[in-house]
Amino acid sequence: MKSKVNRRMATNRQKLRLIALLVGALPPLAGCTIASTTKRTLLNEPLLVADENHLNHEFHHLAKAAWRDFEGGCRDGVRHSHAFKDGFIDGFADQLDSGGTVDPPTQAPRRYWLAKHLTPKGNLAIMDWFNGFRQGAEIAQASGLRRQYEVPLFVPNTKFTTDHHPKFSKPSTSNSPDEGDPNLPVLPLPKPTPPSSEAPPMLLPGQIPGGNR
């Protein structure tokens, strides 16, 4: 029995050595592909995930602050449901993250798919979430906060401004709208062809334009 176990362990060790040799031989054969993929997986991706988590945390922090202001401004005696609050925070954060319309998604989050929500009372909670989402998204859109999180894009022949970063903005000396580079030549428009008053000649059977067959 021991001999079988020893042989099995020896076989496993040989397999591990073979795998190690193959792994060690792959980088020279594959060039820089494995090295670059490893760098992207071990270094770049964690940094991107950490940055995304940081932004999500900041969006939800701003959303909760907006909810406190919204709830504080309501009339006395007005109380919103927990589902409405969740929808408000989700809608506010989603607007800062993605922009777009203020419409809620087609389906509520998965936490509202449970059996306890498959009731008339649960359906009302889902509708509260939809209404809260729209309310939060509308307030976020009106606040203009999303502009702080947009990456500026450069468009050729236009004035590149950073008006949402006052520290780096430069005042414009022109009150006219941006019309591109004024030094570029302006090509004349083609003249329209006047309509002809003469009707085209009628062709008899067997004739072609410009001559007879």
mmCIF file of N, CA and C in Angstrom, residues 3-4 11 32-33 37 39 51 55 76-77 109 118 136-137 155 158 189 192 201 208 213:
data_model
loop_
_atom_site.group_PDB
_atom_site.id
_atom_site.type_symbol
_atom_site.label_atom_id
_atom_site.label_comp_id
_atom_site.label_asym_id
_atom_site.label_seq_id
_atom_site.Cartn_x
_atom_site.Cartn_y
_atom_site.Cartn_z
ATOM 1 N N SER A 3 3.906 1.470 -1.072
ATOM 2 C CA SER A 3 4.617 1.594 -2.342
ATOM 3 C C SER A 3 3.747 2.273 -3.394
ATOM 4 N N LYS A 4 2.440 1.957 -3.396
ATOM 5 C CA LYS A 4 1.539 2.613 -4.341
ATOM 6 C C LYS A 4 1.441 4.108 -4.054
ATOM 7 N N THR A 11 4.975 10.348 -9.030
ATOM 8 C CA THR A 11 4.384 10.745 -10.314
ATOM 9 C C THR A 11 3.877 12.179 -10.270
ATOM 10 N N CYS A 32 6.732 39.155 -25.563
ATOM 11 C CA CYS A 32 6.304 40.039 -24.476
ATOM 12 C C CYS A 32 4.822 39.900 -24.150
ATOM 13 N N THR A 33 4.131 38.992 -24.814
ATOM 14 C CA THR A 33 2.685 38.897 -24.613
ATOM 15 C C THR A 33 2.340 38.555 -23.181
ATOM 16 N N THR A 37 0.581 41.017 -20.468
ATOM 17 C CA THR A 37 -0.713 40.607 -19.911
ATOM 18 C C THR A 37 -0.640 40.499 -18.397
ATOM 19 N N LYS A 39 1.394 42.155 -16.420
ATOM 20 C CA LYS A 39 1.464 43.515 -15.869
ATOM 21 C C LYS A 39 0.081 44.157 -15.837
ATOM 22 N N ASP A 51 -9.823 52.897 -8.467
ATOM 23 C CA ASP A 51 -10.282 54.232 -8.846
ATOM 24 C C ASP A 51 -11.797 54.255 -9.046
ATOM 25 N N LEU A 55 -14.595 56.523 -6.954
ATOM 26 C CA LEU A 55 -15.615 57.392 -7.537
ATOM 27 C C LEU A 55 -17.014 56.989 -7.088
ATOM 28 N N ASP A 76 -43.642 69.554 6.716
ATOM 29 C CA ASP A 76 -43.780 68.781 7.955
ATOM 30 C C ASP A 76 -44.825 67.688 7.764
ATOM 31 N N GLY A 77 -44.490 66.533 8.265
ATOM 32 C CA GLY A 77 -45.416 65.413 8.171
ATOM 33 C C GLY A 77 -45.225 64.552 6.947
ATOM 34 N N PRO A 109 -33.409 47.050 -8.664
ATOM 35 C CA PRO A 109 -32.286 46.187 -8.288
ATOM 36 C C PRO A 109 -32.747 44.804 -7.831
ATOM 37 N N LEU A 118 -43.018 40.195 -4.167
ATOM 38 C CA LEU A 118 -43.989 39.728 -5.157
ATOM 39 C C LEU A 118 -45.387 39.757 -4.564
ATOM 40 N N GLY A 136 -34.149 61.731 -7.615
ATOM 41 C CA GLY A 136 -32.727 61.931 -7.369
ATOM 42 C C GLY A 136 -31.961 62.284 -8.625
ATOM 43 N N ALA A 137 -32.292 61.632 -9.746
ATOM 44 C CA ALA A 137 -31.601 61.921 -11.004
ATOM 45 C C ALA A 137 -31.901 63.340 -11.479
ATOM 46 N N VAL A 155 -11.720 69.025 -29.813
ATOM 47 C CA VAL A 155 -12.291 69.004 -31.158
ATOM 48 C C VAL A 155 -11.481 69.962 -32.014
ATOM 49 N N THR A 158 -11.656 74.304 -32.910
ATOM 50 C CA THR A 158 -12.551 74.911 -31.932
ATOM 51 C C THR A 158 -11.712 75.428 -30.783
ATOM 52 N N LEU A 189 -19.815 78.904 -52.420
ATOM 53 C CA LEU A 189 -20.842 77.911 -52.678
ATOM 54 C C LEU A 189 -21.059 77.775 -54.178
ATOM 55 N N PRO A 192 -26.291 77.704 -58.315
ATOM 56 C CA PRO A 192 -27.347 76.774 -58.728
ATOM 57 C C PRO A 192 -27.576 76.841 -60.225
ATOM 58 N N PRO A 201 -36.086 66.503 -75.790
ATOM 59 C CA PRO A 201 -36.680 65.934 -77.012
ATOM 60 C C PRO A 201 -37.219 64.539 -76.754
ATOM 61 N N ILE A 208 -31.625 56.445 -79.683
ATOM 62 C CA ILE A 208 -30.895 56.629 -78.439
ATOM 63 C C ILE A 208 -30.488 58.079 -78.360
ATOM 64 N N ARG A 213 -29.991 54.812 -84.194
ATOM 65 C CA ARG A 213 -29.385 53.487 -84.245
ATOM 66 C C ARG A 213 -29.135 53.106 -85.694
#
